Structures are given as structure tokens and as C-alpha cells.
Coordinates of N, CA and C and ligand atoms in Angstrom, one line a residue:
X19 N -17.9 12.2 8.3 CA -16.8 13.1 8.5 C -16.8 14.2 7.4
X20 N -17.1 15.5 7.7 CA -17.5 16.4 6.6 C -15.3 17.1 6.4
X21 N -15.2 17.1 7.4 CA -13.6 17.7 7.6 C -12.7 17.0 6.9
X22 N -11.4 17.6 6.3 CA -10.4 16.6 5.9 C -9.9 15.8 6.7
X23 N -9.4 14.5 6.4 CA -9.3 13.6 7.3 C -7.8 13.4 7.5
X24 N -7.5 13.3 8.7 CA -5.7 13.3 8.5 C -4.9 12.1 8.7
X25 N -4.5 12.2 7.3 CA -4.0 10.7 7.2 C -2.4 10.9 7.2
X26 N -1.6 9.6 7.7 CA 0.3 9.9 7.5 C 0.7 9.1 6.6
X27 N 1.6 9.4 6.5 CA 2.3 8.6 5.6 C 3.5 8.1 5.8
X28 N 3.9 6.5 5.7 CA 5.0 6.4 6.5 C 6.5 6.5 6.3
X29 N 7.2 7.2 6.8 CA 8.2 8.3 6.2 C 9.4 7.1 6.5
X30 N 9.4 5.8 6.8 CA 10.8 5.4 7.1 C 11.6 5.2 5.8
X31 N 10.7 5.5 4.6 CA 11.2 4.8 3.5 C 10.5 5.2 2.2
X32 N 11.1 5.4 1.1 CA 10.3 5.3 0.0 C 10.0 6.9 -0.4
X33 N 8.5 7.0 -1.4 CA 8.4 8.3 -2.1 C 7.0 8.7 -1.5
X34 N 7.8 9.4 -0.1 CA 6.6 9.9 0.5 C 5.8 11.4 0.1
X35 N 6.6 12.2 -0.1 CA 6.3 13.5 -0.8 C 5.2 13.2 -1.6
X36 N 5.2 12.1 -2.5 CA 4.4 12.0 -3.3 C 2.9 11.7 -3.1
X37 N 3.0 11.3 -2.1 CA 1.8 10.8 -1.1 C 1.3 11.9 -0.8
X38 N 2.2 12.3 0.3 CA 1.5 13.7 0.8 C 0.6 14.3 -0.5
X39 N 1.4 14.9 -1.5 CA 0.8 16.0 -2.5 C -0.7 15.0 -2.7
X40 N -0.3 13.5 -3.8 CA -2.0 13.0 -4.0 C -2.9 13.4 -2.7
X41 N -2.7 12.6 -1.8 CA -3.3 13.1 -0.6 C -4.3 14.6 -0.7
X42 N -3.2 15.5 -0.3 CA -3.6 16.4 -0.2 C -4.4 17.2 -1.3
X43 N -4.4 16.7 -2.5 CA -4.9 16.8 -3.7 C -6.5 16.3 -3.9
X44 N -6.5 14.8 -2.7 CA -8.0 14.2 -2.6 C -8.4 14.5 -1.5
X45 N -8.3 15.9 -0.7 CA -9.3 16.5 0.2 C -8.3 16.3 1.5
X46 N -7.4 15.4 1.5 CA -7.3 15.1 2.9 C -6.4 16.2 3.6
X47 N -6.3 15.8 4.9 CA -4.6 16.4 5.2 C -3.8 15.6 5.7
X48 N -2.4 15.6 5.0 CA -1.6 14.7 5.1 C -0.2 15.3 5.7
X49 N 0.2 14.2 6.5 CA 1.7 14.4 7.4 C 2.3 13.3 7.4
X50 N 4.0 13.5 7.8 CA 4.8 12.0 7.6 C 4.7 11.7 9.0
X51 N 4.9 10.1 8.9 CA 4.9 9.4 10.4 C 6.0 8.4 10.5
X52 N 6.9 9.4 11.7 CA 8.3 8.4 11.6 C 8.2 7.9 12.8
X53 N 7.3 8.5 14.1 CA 7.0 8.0 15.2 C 5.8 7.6 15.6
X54 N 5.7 7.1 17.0 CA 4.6 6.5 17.3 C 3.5 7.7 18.1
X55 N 3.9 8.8 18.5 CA 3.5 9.8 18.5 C 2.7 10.5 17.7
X56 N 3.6 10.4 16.5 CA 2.9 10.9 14.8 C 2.0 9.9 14.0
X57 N 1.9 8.8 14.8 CA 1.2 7.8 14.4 C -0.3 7.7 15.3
X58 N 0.0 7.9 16.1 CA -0.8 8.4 17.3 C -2.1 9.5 16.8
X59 N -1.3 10.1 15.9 CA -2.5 11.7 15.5 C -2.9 11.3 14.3
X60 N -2.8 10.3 13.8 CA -3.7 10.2 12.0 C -4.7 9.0 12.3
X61 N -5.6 9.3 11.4 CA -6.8 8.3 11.5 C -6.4 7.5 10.3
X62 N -5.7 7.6 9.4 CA -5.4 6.6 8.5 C -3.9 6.7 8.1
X63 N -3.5 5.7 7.2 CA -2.2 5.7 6.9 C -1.7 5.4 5.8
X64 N -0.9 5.9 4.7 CA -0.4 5.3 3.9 C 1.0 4.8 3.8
X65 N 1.3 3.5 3.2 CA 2.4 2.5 3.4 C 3.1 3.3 2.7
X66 N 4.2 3.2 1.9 CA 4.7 4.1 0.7 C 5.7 2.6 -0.4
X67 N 5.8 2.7 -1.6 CA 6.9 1.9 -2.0 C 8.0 2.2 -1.7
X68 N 9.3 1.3 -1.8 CA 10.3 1.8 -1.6 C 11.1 0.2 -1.5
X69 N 11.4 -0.6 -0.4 CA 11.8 -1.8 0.1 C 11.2 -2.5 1.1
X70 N 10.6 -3.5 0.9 CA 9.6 -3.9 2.2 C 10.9 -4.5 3.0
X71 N 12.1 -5.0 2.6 CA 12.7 -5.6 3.9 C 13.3 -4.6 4.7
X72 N 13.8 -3.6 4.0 CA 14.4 -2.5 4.8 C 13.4 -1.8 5.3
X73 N 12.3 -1.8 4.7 CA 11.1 -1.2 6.4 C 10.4 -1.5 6.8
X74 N 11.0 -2.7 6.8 CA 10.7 -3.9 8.1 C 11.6 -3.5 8.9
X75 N 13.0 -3.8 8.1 CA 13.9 -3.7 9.6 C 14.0 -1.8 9.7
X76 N 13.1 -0.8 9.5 CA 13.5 0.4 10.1 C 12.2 0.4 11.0
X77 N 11.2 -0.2 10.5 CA 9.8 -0.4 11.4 C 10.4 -1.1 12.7
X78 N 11.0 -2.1 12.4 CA 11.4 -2.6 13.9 C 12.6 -1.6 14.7
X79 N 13.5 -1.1 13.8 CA 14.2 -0.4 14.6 C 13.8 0.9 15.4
X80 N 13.1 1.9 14.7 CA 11.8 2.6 15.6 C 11.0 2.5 16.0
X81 N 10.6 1.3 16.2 CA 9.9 0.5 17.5 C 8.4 1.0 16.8
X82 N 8.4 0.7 15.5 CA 6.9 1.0 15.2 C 6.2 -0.2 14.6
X83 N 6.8 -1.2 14.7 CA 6.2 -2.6 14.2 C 4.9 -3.1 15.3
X84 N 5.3 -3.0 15.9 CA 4.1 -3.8 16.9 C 2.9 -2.4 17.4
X85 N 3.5 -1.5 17.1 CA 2.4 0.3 17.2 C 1.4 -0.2 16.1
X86 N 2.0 -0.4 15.0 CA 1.7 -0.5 13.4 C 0.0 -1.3 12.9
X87 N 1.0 -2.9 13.9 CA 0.6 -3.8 13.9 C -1.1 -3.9 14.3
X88 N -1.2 -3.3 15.9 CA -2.1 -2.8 16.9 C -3.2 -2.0 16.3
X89 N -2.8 -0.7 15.6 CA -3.5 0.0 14.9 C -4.2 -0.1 13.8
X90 N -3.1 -1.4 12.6 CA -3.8 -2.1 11.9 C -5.3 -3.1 12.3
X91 N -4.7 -3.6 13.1 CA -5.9 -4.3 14.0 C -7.0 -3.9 14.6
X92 N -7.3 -3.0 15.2 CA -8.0 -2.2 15.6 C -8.9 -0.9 14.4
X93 N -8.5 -1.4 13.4 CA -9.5 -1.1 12.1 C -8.9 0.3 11.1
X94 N -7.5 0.6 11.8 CA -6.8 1.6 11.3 C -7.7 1.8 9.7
X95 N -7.9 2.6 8.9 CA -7.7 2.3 7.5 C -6.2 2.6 6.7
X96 N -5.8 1.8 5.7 CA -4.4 2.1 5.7 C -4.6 1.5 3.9
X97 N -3.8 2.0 3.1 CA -3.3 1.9 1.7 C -1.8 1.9 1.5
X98 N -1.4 0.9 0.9 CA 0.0 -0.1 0.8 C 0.1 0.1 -0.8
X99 N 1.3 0.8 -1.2 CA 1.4 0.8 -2.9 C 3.1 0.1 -2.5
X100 N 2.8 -1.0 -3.8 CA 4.3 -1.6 -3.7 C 5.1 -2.3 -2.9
X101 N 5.5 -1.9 -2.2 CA 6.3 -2.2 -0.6 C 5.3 -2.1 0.1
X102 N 4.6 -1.6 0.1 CA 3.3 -0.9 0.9 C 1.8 -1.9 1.0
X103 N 2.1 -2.8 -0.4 CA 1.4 -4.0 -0.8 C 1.6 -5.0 0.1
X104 N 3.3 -5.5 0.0 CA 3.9 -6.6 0.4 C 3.6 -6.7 2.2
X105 N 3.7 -5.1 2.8 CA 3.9 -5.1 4.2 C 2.5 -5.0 4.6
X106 N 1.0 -5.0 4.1 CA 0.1 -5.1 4.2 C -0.3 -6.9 4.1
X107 N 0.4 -7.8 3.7 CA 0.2 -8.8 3.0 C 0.3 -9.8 4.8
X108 N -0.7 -10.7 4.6 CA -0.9 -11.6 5.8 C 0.8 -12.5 5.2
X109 N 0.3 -13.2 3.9 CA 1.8 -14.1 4.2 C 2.4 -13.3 2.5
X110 N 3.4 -14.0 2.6 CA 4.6 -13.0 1.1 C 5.2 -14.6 0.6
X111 N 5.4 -14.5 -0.6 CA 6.6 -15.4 -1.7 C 7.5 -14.5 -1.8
X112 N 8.7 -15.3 -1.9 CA 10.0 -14.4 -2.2 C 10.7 -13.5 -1.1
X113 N 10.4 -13.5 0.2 CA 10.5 -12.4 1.3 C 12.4 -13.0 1.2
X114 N 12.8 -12.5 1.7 CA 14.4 -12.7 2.6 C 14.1 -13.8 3.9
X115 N 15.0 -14.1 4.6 CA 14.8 -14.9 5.4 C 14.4 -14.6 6.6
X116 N 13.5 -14.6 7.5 CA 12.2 -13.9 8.5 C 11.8 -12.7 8.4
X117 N 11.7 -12.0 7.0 CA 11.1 -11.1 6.9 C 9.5 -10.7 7.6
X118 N 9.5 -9.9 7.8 CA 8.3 -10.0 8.6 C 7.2 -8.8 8.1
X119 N 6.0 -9.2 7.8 CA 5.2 -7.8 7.5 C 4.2 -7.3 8.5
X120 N 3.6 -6.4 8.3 CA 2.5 -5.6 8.9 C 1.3 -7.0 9.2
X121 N 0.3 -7.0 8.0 CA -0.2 -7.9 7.4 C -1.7 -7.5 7.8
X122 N -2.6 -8.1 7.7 CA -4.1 -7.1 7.5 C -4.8 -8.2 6.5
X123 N -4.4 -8.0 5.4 CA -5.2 -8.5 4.3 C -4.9 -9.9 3.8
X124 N -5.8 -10.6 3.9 CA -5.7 -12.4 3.8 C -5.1 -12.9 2.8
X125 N -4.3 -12.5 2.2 CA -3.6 -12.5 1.2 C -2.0 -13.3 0.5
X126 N -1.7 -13.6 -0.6 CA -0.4 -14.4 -0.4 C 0.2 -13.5 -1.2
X127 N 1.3 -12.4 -1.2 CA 1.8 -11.7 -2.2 C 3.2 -12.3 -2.7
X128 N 3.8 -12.4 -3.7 CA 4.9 -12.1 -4.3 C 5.5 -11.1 -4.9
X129 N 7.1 -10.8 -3.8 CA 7.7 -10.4 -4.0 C 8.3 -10.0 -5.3
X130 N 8.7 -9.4 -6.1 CA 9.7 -9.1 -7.4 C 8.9 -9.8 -8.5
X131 N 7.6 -9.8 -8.3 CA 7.0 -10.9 -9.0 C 7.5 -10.5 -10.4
X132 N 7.4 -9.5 -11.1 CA 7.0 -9.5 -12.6 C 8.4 -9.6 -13.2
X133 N 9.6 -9.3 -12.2 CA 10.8 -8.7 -11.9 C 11.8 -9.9 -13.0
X134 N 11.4 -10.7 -13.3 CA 11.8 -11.9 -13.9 C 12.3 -11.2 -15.5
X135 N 10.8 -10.7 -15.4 CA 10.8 -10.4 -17.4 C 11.4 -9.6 -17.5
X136 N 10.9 -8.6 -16.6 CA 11.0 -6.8 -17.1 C 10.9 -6.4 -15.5
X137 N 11.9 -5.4 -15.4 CA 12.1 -4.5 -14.0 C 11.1 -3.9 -13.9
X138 N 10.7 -3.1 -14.8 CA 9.7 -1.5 -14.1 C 8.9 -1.6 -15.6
X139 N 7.7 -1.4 -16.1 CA 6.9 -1.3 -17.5 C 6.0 -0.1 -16.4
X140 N 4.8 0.0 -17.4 CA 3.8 0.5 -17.3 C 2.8 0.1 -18.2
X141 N 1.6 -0.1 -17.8 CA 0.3 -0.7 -18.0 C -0.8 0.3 -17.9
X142 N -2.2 -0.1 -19.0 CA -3.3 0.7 -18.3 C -4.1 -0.5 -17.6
X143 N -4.9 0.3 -16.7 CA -5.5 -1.1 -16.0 C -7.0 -0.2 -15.7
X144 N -8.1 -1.2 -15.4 CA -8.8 -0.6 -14.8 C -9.2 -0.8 -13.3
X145 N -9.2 0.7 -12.6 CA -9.1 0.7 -11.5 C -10.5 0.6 -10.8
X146 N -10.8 -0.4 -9.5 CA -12.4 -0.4 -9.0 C -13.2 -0.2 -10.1
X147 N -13.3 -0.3 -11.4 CA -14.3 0.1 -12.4 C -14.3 1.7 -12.4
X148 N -13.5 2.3 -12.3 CA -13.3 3.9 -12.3 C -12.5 4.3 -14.0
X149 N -12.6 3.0 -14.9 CA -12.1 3.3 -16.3 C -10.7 3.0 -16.4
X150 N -9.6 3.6 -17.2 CA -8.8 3.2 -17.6 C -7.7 4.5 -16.5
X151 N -6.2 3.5 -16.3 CA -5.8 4.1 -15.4 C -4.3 3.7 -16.3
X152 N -3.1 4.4 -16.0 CA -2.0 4.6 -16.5 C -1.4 3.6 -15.0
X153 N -0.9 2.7 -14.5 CA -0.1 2.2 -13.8 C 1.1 2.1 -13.9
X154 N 2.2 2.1 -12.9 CA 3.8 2.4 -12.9 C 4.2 1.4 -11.5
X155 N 4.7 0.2 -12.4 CA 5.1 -1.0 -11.6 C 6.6 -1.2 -11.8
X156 N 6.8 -0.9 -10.7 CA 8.7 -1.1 -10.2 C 9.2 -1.8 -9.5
X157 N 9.8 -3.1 -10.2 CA 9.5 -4.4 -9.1 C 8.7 -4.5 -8.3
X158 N 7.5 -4.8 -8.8 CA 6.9 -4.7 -8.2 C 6.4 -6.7 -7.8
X159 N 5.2 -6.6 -6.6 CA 5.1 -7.9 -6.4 C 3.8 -8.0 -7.2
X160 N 3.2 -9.2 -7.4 CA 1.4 -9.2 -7.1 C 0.8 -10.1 -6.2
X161 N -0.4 -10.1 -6.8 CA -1.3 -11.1 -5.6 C -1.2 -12.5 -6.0
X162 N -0.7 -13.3 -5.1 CA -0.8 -15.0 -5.9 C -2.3 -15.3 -5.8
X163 N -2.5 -15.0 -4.5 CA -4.0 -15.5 -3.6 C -4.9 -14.4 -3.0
X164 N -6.1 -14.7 -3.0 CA -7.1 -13.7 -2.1 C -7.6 -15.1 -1.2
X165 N -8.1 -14.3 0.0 CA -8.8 -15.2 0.8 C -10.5 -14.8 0.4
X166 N -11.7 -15.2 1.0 CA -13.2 -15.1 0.4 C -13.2 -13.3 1.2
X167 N -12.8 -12.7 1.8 CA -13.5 -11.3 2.4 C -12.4 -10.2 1.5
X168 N -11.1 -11.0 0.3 CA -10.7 -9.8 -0.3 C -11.2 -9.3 -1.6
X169 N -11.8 -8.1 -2.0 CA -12.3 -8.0 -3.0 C -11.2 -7.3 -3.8
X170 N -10.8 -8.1 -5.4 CA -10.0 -7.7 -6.3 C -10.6 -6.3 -6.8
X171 N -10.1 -5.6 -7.0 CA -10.0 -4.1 -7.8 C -9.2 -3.7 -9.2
X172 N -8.6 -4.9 -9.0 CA -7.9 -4.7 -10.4 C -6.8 -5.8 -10.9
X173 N -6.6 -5.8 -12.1 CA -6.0 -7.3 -12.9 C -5.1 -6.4 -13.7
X174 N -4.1 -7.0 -14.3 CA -3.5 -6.9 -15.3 C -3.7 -7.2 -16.7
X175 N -3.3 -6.5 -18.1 CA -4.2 -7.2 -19.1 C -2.8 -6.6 -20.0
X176 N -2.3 -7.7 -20.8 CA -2.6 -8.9 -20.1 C -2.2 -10.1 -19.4
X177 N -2.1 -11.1 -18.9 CA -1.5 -11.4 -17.5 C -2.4 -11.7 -16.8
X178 N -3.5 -11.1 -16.4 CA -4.4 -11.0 -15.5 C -4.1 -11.5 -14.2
X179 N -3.1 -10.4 -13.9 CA -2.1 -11.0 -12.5 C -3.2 -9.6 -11.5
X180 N -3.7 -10.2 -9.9 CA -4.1 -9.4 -9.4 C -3.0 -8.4 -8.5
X181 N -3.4 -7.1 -8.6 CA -2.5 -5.9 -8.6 C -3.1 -4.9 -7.8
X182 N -4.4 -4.6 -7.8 CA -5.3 -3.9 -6.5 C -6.0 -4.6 -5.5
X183 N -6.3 -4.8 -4.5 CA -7.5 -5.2 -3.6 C -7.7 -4.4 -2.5
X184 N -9.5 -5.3 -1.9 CA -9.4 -3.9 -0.8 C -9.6 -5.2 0.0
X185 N -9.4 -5.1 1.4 CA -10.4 -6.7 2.5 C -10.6 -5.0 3.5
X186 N -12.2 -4.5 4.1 CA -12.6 -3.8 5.0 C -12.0 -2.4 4.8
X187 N -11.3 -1.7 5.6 CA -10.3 -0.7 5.7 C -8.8 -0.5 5.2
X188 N -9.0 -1.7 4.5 CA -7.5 -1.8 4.1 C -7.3 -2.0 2.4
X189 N -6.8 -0.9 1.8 CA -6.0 -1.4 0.4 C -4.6 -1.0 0.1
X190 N -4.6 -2.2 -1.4 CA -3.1 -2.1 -1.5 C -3.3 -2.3 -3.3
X191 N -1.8 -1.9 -3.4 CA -1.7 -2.0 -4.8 C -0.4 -2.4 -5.2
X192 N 0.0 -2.9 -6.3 CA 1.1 -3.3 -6.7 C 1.7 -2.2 -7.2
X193 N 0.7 -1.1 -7.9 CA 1.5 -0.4 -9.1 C 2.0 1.4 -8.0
X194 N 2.5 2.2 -8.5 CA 2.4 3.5 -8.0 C 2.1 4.4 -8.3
X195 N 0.4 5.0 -7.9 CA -0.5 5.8 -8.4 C 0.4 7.5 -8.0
X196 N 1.0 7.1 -7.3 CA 1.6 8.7 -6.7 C 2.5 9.5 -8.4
X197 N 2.7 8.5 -8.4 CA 4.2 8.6 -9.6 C 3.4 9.5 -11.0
X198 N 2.0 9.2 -11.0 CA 0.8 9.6 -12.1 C 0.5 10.6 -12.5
X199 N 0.4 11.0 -11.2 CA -0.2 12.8 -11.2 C -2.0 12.7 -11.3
X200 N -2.2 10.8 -11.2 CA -3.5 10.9 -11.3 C -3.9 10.1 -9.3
X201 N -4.7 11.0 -9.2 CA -4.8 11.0 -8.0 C -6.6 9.9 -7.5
X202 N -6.7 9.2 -8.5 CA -8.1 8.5 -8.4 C -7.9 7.2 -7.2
X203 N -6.6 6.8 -7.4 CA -6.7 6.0 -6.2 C -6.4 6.4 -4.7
X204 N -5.8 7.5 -4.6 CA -6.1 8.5 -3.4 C -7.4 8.8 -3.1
X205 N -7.7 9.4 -4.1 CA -9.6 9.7 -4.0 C -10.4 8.4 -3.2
X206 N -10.0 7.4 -3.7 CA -10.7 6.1 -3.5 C -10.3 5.7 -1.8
X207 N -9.1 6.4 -1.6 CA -8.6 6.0 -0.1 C -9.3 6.9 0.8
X208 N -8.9 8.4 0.3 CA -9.5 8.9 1.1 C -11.5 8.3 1.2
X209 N -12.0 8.2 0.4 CA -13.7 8.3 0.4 C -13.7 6.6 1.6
X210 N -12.5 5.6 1.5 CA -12.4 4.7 2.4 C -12.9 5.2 3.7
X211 N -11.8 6.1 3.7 CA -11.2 6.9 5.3 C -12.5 7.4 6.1
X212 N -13.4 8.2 4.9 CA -14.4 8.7 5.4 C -15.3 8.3 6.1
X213 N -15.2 7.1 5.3 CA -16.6 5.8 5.5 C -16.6 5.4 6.9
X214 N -14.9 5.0 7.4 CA -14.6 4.7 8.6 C -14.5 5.0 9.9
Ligands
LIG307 N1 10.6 -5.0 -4.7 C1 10.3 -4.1 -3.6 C2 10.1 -4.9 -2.3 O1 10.2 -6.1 -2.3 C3 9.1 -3.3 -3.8 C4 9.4 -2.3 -5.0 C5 8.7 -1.0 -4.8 O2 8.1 -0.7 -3.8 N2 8.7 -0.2 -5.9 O3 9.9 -4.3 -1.3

């Protein structure tokens, strides 16, 4: 695909603007998706952070949970920061009671994981081996588990709590690259997108 690739971003919730701009900053073109129409016109997707239970229940209330679901399955490529992590996540620790995710990635995440010590810090981490990266984790969850087809992208240090992965078309992260003004893990989504 030599063209920008048009990816949405999902507007029920969270800090989508910010998306858009990285995005649009790593070649793509990007739009919000509050419906299934608007969902309909993008080849990829970005989760956004914000609250995975409340967009759960706005994903089910716009009737885009099972659209979501479908398109993830069908090999969508899609990138989950945060909330975006959790709702990408096959099973969750710490969810509310039948919380329900997206899910894609073979994965066991927890909720508010770090949320114990410290609410929100920042870390450098290294991202896919792309060097040192400024990360911005805000209640954020991590990864308890990978299943054998997820490959980690990144750890915490130190901690070495997993915090990036990819499994196929699909990545997620714990921390929030939008918030950076560094746009390398956009880059890395989009160059996904392309591949796909
Ligand atoms: N703690 C939030 C949740 O469970 C995630 C926080 C975030 O996205 N910044 O959904």
C-alpha cells in the first residue's frame, strides 16, 4: 500500500484527538469512529485510553461490540493504548463484574495494575528495540501472561512488568504514546497497517 492508510480511532471514549494528530503525523489518515458505518470505512483501528468498563458499556450501547468483535476477527489491524490494552485483552484481572472485552490477543491483563503504588509515573522503556522511549502510564494495567504467538515489545525497568505486545495485526500497550509528542509507536502501527 503506497497511499495513506485510513485508520479510526475509537471516539466512544478517552483521548482521541491525540491519536488522530500521532496518526496523522505517521503518514496515515485518521478519523473518529463512533459508528458502525465509520467503522465500516477504516482498514485499521485505534483503541484509545480512557475506561475500559465504560467503553464496554458505550461499545455495547452503540451496538458496536459485536461490529468490533467481527472485524477484529477477521484480521482488522488495531492498536489498544491503556484501556485500549485491557479491551484488546482475550481474558483481564481486576475487571468489574462481567465486564466484557474486545479481545484478539492471547493474553491475561491486569487492570489498575501498578495503581497500588503510584497512580500515574513515567518510565523510559525500550520500545520493539527502537531505543529509549519516554512512557506515560495512568492507571494503567500490564501483562500478567502471554500465550506462545504473543511477542513482547517491551518491559518495564525496573519491574520488568510486560507493557507492549504485538500477536499478528494486533498491538497494545499499557503506557500512552499519544500524550509524548513521540510518535514512534504510531509509526510502528501504521508500518503494521501497511504490511496488512
Ligand atoms: N484503569 C483504566 C481501565 O481500567 C485504564 C486507564 C487508562 O486508560 N489510562 O480502563
Amino acid at each position: 500500500m503506497t497511499s495513506a492508510p485510513k485508520i479510526g480511532v475509537l471516539a466512544l471514549q478517552g483521548d482521541v484527538r491525540e491519536h488522530i494528530r500521532a496518526l496523522e503525523a505517521s503518514g496515515a489518515e485518521a478519523t473518529a469512529v463512533r459508528r458502525q458505518e465509520e467503522l465500516n470505512a477504516v482498514s485499521a483501528l485505534v483503541i484509545p485510553g480512557g475506561e475500559s468498563t465504560t467503553m464496554w458499556k458505550l461499545a455495547t450501547a452503540f451496538e458496536l461490540l459485536e461490529p468490533l468483535r467481527l472485524r477484529i476477527k477477521e484480521g482488522m489491524p488495531a492498536y489498544g493504548s491503556c484501556a485500549g490494552m485491557i479491551m484488546l485483552a482475550d481474558r483481564i484481572e481486576g475487571g468489574i463484574d462481567g465486564q466484557q472485552t474486545l479481545g484478539g490477543i492471547d493474553m491475561v491483563v491486569r487492570r489498575n495494575a501498578f495503581g497500588r503504588q503510584v497512580d500515574s509515573f513515567e518510565a523510559d522503556l525500550d520500545f520493539a528495540s527502537r531505543g529509549p522511549m519516554r512512557a506515560v502510564f495512568i492507571r494503567a494495567p500490564w501483562v500478567e501472561s502471554v500465550g506462545p504467538d504473543v511477542e513482547v515489545l517491551g518491559r518495564t525497568e525496573p519491574g520488568d512488568r510486560i507493557v507492549a505486545v504485538r500477536q499478528g495485526p494486533l498491538l497494545a500497550t499499557s503506557f500512552h504514546p499519544e500524550l509524548t509528542g513521540d510518535a514512534r509507536v504510531h509509526s510502528y502501527f501504521v508500518e503494521m497497517v501497511r504490511e496488512f
